[in-house]
Coordinates of N, CA and C in Angstrom, one line a residue:
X1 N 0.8 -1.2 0.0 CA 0.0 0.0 0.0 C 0.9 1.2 0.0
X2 N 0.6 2.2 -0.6 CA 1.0 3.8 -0.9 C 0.3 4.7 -0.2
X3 N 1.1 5.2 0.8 CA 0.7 6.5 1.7 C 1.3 7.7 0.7
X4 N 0.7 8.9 0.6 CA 1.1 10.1 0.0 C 1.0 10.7 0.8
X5 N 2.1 12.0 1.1 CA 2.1 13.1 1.7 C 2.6 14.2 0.5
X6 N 1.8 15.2 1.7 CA 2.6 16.8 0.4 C 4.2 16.5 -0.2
X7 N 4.7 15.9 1.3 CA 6.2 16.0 0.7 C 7.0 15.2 0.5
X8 N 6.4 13.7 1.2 CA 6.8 12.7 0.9 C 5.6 11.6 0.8
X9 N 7.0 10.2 0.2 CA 5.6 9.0 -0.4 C 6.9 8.4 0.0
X10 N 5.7 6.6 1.2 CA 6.5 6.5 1.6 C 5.8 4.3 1.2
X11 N 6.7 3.5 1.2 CA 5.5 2.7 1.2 C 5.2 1.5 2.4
X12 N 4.2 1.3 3.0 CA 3.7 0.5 4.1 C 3.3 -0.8 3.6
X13 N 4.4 -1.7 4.6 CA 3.9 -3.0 3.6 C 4.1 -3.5 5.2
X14 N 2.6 -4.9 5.0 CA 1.8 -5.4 5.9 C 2.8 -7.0 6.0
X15 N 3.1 -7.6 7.2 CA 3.7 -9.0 6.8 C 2.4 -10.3 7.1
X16 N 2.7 -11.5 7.1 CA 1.7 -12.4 7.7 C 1.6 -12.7 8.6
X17 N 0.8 -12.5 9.2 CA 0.2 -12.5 10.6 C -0.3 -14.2 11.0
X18 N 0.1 -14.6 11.8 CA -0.6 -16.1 12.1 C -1.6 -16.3 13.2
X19 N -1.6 -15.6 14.8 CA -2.6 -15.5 15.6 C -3.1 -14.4 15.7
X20 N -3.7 -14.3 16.7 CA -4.9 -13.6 17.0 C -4.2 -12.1 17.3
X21 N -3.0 -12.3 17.9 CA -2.4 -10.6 18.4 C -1.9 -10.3 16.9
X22 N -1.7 -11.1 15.8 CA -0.8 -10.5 14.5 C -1.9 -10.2 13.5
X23 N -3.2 -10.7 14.4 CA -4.5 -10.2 13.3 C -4.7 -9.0 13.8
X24 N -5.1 -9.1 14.6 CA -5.6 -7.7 15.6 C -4.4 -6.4 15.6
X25 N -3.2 -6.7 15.3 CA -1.9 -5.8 14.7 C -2.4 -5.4 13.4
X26 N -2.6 -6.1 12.5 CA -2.7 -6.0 11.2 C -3.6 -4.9 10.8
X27 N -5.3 -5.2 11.7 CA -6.0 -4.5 11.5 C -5.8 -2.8 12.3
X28 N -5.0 -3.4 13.5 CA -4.8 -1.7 14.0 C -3.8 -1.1 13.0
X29 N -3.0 -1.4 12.3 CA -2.1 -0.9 11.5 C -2.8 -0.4 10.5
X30 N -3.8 -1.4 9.4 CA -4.7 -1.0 8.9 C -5.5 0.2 8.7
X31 N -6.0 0.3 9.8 CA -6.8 1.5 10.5 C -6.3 2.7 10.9
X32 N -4.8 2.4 11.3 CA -4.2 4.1 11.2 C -4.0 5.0 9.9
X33 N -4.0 3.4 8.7 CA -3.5 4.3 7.9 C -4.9 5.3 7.5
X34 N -5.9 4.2 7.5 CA -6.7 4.4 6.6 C -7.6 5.5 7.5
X35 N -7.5 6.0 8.8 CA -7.9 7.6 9.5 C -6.5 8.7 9.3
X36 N -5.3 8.3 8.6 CA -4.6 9.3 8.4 C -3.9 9.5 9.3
X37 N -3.9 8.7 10.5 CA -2.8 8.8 11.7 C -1.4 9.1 11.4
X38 N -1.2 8.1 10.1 CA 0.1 7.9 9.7 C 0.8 9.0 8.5
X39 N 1.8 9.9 9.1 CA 1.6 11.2 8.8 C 3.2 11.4 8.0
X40 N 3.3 11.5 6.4 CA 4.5 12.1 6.4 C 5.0 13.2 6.1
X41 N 5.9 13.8 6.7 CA 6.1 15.6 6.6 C 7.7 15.4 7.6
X42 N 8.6 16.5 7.6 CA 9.5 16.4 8.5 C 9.0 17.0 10.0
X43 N 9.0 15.8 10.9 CA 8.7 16.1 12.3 C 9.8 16.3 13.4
X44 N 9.4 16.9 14.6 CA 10.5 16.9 15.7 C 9.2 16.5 16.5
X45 N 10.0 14.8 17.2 CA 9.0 14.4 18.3 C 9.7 15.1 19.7
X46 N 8.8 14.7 20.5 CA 8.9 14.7 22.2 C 10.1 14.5 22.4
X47 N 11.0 13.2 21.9 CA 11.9 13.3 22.0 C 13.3 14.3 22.1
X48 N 12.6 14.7 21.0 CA 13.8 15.8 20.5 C 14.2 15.0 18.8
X49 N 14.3 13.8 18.8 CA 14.6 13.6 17.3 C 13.6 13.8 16.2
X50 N 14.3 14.0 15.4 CA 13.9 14.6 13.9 C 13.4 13.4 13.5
X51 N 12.2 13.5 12.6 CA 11.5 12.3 11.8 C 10.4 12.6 10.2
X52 N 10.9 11.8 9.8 CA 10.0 11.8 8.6 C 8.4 11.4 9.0
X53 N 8.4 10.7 9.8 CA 6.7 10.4 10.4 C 6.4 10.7 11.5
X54 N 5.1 10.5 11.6 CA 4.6 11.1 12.7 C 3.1 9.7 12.5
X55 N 3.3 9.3 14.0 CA 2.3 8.4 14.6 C 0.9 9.1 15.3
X56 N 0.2 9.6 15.1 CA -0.5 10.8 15.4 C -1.8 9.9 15.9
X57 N -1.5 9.1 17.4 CA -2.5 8.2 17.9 C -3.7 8.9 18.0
X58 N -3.1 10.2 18.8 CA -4.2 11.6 19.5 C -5.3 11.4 18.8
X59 N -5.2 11.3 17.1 CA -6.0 11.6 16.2 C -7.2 10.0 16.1
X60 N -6.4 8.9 15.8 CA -6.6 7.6 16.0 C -7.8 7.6 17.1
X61 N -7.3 7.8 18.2 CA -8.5 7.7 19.2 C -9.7 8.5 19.7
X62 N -9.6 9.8 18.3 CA -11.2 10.2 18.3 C -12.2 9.3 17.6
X63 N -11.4 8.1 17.1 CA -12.5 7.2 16.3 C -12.9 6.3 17.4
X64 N -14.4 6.0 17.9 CA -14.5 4.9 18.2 C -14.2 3.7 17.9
X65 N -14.4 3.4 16.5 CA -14.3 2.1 16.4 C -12.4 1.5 16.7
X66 N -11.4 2.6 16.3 CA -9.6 2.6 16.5 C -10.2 2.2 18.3
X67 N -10.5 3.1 18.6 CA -10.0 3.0 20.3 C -10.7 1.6 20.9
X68 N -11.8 1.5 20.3 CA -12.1 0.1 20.8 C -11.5 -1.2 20.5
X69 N -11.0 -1.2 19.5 CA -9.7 -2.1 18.7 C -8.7 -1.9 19.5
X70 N -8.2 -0.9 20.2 CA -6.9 -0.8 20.7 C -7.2 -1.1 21.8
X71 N -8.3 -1.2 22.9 CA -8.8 -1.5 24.4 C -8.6 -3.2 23.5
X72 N -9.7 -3.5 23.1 CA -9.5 -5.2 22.4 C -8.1 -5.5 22.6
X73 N -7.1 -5.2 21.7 CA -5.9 -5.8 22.1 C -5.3 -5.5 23.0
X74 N -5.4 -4.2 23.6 CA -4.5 -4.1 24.6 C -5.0 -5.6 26.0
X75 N -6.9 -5.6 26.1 CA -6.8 -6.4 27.4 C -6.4 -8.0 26.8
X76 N -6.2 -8.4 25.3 CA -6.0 -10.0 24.7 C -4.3 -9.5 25.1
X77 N -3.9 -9.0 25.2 CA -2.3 -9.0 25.3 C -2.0 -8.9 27.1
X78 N -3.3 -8.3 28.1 CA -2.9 -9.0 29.5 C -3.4 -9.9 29.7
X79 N -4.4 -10.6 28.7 CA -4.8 -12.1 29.2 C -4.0 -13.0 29.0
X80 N -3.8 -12.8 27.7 CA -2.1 -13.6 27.1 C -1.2 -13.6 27.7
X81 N -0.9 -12.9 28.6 CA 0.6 -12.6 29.2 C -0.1 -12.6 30.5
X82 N -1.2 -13.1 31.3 CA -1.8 -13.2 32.6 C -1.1 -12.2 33.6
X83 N -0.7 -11.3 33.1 CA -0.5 -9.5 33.4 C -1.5 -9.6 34.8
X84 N -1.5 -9.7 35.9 CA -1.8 -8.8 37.2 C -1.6 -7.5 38.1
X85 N -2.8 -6.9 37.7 CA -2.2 -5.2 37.9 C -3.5 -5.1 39.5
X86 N -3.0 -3.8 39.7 CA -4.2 -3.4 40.7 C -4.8 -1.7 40.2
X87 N -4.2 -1.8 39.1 CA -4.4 -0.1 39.0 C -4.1 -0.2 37.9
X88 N -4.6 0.4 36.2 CA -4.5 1.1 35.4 C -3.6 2.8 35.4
X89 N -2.5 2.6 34.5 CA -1.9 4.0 34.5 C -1.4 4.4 33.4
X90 N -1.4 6.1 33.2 CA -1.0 6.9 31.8 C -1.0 7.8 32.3
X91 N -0.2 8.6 31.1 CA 0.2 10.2 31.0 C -1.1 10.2 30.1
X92 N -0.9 11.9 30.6 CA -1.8 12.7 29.9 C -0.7 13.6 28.3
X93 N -1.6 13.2 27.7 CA -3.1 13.5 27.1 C -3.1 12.5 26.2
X94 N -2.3 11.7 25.2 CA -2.9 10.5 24.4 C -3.1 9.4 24.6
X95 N -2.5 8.9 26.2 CA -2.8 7.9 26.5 C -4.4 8.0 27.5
X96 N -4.5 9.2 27.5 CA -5.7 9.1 28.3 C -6.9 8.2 28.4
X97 N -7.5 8.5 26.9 CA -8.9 7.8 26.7 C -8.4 6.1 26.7
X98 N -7.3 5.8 26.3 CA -7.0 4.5 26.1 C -6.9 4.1 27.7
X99 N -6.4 4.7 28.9 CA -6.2 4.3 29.9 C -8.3 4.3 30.5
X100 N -8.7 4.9 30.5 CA -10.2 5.2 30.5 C -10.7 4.0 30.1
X101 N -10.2 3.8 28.5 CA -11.4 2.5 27.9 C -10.8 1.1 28.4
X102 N -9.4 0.8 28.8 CA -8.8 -0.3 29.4 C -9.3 -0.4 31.5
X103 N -9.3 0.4 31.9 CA -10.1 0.7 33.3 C -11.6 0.3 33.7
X104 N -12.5 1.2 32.4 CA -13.9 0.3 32.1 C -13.6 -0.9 32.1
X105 N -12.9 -1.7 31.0 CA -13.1 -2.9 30.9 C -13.1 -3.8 32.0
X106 N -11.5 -3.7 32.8 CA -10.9 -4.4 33.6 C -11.5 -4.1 35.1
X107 N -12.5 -3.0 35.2 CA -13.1 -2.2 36.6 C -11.8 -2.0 37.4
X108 N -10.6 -1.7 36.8 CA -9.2 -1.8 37.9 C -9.3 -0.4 38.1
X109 N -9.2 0.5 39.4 CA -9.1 2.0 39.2 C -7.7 2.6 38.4
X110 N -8.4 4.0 37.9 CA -6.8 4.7 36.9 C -6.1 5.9 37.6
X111 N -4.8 5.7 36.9 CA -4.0 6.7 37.4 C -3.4 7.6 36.5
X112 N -3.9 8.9 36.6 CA -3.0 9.6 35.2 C -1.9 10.5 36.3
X113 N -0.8 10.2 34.9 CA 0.4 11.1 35.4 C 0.6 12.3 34.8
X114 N 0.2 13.5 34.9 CA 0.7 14.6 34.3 C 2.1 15.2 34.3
X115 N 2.0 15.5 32.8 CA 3.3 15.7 32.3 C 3.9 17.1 33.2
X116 N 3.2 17.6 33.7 CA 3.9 19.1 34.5 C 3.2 19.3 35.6
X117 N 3.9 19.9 37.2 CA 2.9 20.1 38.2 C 2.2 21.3 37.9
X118 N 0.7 21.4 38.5 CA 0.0 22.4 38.2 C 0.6 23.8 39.4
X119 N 0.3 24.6 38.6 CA 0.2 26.0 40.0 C -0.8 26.6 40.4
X120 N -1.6 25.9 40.2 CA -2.9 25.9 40.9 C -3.4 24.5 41.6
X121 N -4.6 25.0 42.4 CA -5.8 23.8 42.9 C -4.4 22.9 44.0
X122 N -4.5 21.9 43.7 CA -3.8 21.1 44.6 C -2.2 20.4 44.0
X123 N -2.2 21.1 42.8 CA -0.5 21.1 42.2 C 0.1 19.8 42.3
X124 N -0.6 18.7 42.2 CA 0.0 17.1 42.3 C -0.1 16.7 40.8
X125 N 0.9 16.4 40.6 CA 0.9 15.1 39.0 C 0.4 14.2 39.0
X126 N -0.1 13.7 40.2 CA -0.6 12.3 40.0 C -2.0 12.2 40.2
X127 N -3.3 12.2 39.6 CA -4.4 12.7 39.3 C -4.9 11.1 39.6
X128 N -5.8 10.5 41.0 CA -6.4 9.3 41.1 C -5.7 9.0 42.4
X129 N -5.8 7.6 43.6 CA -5.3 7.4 44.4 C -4.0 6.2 43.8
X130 N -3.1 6.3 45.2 CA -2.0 5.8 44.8 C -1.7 4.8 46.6
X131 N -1.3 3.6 46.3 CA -1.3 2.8 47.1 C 0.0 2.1 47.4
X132 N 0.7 2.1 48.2 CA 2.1 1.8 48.7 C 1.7 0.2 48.4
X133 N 2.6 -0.3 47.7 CA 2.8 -2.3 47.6 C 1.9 -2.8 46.3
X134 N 1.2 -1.8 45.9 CA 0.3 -2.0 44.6 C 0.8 -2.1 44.1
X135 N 0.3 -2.9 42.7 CA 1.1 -3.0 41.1 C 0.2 -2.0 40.1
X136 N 0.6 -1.4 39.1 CA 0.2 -0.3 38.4 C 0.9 -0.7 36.7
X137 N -0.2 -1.2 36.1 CA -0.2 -1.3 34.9 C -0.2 -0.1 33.6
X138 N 0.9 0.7 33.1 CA 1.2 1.4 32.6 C 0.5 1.2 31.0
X139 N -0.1 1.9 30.6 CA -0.8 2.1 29.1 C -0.5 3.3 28.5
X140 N 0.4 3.3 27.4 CA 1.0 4.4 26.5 C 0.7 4.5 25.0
X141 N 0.5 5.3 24.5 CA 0.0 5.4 23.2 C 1.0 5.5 22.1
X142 N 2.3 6.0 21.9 CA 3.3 5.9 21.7 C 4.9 5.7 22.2
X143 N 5.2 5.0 22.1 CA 6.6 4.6 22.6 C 7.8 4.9 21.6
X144 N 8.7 5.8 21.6 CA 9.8 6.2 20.9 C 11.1 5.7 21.7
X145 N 11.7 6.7 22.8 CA 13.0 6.4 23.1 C 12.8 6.1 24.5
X146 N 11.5 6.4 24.6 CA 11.0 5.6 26.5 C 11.1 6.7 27.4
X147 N 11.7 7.8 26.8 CA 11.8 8.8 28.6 C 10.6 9.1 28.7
X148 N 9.5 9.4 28.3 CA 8.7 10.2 29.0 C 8.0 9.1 29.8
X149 N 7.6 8.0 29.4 CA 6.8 6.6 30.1 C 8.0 6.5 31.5
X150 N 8.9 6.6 31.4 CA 10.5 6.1 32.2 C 9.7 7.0 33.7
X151 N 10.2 8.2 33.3 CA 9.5 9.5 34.4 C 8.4 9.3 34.6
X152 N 7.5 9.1 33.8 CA 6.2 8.4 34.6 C 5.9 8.0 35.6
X153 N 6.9 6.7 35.4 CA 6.9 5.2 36.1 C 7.5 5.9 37.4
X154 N 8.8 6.3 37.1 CA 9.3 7.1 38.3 C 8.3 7.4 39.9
X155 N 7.3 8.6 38.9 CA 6.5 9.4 39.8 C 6.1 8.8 41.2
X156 N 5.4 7.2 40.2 CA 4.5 6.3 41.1 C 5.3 5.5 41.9
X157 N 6.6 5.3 41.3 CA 7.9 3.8 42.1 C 8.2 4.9 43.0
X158 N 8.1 6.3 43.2 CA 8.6 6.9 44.3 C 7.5 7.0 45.8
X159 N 6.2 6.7 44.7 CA 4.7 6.5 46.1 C 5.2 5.4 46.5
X160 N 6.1 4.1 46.2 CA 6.0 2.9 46.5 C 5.1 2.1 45.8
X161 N 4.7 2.4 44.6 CA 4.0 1.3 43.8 C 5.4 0.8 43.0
X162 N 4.6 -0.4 42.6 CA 4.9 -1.6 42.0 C 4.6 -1.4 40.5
X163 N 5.9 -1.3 39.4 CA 5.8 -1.0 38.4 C 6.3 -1.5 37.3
X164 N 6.2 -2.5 36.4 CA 6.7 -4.2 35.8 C 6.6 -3.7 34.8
X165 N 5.6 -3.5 34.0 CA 4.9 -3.5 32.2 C 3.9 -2.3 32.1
X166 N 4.7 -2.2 30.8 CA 3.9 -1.1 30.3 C 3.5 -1.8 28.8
X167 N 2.3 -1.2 28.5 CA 1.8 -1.5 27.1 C 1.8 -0.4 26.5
X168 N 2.5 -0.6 25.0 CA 2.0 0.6 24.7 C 1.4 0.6 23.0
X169 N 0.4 1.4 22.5 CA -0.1 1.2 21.0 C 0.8 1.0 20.3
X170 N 1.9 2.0 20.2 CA 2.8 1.5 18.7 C 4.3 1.5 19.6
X171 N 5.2 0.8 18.9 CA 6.4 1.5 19.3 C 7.1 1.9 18.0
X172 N 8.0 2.7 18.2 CA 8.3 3.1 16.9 C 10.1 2.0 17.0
X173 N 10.7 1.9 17.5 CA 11.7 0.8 17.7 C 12.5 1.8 17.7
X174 N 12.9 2.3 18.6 CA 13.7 3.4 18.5 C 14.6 3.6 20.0
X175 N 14.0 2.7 20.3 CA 15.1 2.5 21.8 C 14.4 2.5 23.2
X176 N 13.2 2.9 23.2 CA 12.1 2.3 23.8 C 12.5 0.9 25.4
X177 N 12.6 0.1 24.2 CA 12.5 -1.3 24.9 C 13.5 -1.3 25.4
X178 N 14.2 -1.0 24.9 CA 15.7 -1.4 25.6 C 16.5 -0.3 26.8
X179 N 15.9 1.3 26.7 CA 15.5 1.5 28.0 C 14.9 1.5 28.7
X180 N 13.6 1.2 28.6 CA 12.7 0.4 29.6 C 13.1 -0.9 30.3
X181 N 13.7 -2.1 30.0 CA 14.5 -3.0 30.2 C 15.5 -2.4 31.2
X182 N 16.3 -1.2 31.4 CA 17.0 -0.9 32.0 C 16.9 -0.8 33.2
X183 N 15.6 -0.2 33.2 CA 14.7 0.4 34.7 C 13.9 -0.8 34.9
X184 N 14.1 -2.0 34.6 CA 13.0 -3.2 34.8 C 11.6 -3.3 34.7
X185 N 11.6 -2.7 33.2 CA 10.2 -2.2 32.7 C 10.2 -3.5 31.5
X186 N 9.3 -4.4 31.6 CA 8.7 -4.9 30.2 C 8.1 -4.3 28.9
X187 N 8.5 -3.5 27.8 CA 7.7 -3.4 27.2 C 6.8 -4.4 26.1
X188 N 5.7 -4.0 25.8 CA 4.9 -4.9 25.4 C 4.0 -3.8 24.3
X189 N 3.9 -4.6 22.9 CA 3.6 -3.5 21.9 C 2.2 -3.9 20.8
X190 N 1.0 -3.4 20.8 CA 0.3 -3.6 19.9 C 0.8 -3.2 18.5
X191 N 1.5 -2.7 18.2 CA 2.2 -2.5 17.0 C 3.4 -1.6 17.0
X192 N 4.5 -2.4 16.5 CA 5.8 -2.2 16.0 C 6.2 -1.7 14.4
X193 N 6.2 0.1 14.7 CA 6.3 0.7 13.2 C 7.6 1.1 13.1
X194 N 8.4 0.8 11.9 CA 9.7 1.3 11.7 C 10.0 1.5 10.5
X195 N 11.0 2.6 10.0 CA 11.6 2.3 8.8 C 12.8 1.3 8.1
X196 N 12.4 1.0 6.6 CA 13.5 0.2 6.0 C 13.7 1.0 4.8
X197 N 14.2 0.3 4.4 CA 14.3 0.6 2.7 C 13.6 0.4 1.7
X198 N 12.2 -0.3 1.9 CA 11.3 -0.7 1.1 C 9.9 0.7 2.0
X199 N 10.7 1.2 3.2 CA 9.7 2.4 3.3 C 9.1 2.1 4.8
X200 N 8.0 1.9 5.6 CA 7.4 1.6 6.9 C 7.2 0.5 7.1
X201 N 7.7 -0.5 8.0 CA 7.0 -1.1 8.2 C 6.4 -1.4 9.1
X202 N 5.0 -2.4 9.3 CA 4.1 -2.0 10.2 C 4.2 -4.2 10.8
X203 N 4.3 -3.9 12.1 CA 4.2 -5.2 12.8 C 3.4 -5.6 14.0

């Protein structure tokens, strides 16, 4: 398949999928393209690195039917992995509604972490209750080079929670996993987007 942008064309090619998480990949990969999530132009992410694409979930999960797809796999990938949490958790703002629609499901209460303390009202980053010895299941919308999830995790491992796995919608492979791994974080990915030489690929 051929994605066009103003300034670039780039091409997304789909592999074979054999179970149920490489179908349900397939189709969420599917579906970004085809709401336009998958964006090419020259970008500067969060990170700070420069990129030809841009993963644009934000946009993805104004669609019902993406966000429901992405709650779907996200809770088949903790049953699969018999994942035990006591708490749902995300940053704000694109992981939000995903942390929301994974919460409903599971009735586990949520935790959002704000990206900056407020200077007003009660000035805490940590929005929901937080319980010393609990486990806290981290849900991310994009995954790049891992610091912002990293700090996250931080906020809550300093209340004394318990913090193992994070899920996140895409990762872009970009170093992610392997600093999460450092800090004793599992990552775990409904879809794995990268570039090659034949252009995106989507896993």
């Amino acid at each position: 398949m051929l994605i066009y942008a103003r300034s670039v064309c780039m091409r997304v090619k789909m592999y074979p999928y054999k179970n149920r998480a490489q179908i349900m990949s397939k189709d969420l990969g599917r579906e970004l393209q085809e709401c336009g999530a998958i964006k090419f132009e020259d970008f500067t992410l969060v990170s700070g690195i420069d990129s030809k694409y841009y993963i644009d979930i934000k946009k993805a999960i104004t669609k019902p039917k993406i966000l429901n797809l992405i709650r779907r796999h996200i809770i088949d990938i903790i049953v699969e992995n018999n994942i035990k949490a006591d708490y749902i958790a995300c940053v704000e703002l694109g992981a939000v509604p995903i942390g929301v629609a994974v919460s409903l499901e599971t009735e586990l209460p949520l935790i959002i972490i704000r990206k900056a303390q407020k200077d007003y009202g009660i000035k805490n980053r940590i929005v929901g209750d937080v319980e010393k010895g609990k486990v806290a299941l981290f849900v991310e919308d994009v995954t790049t080079t891992g610091g912002s999830i990293i700090s996250a995790v931080q906020i809550l491992r300093n209340e004394g929670m318990i913090i193992e796995k994070v899920i996140s919608v895409v990762d872009r492979d970009e170093g992610a996993e392997k600093a999460l791994s450092k800090e004793g974080l599992n990552l775990i990915n409904c879809l794995r987007i990268f570039p090659s030489e034949q252009g995106l690929k989507l896993l």
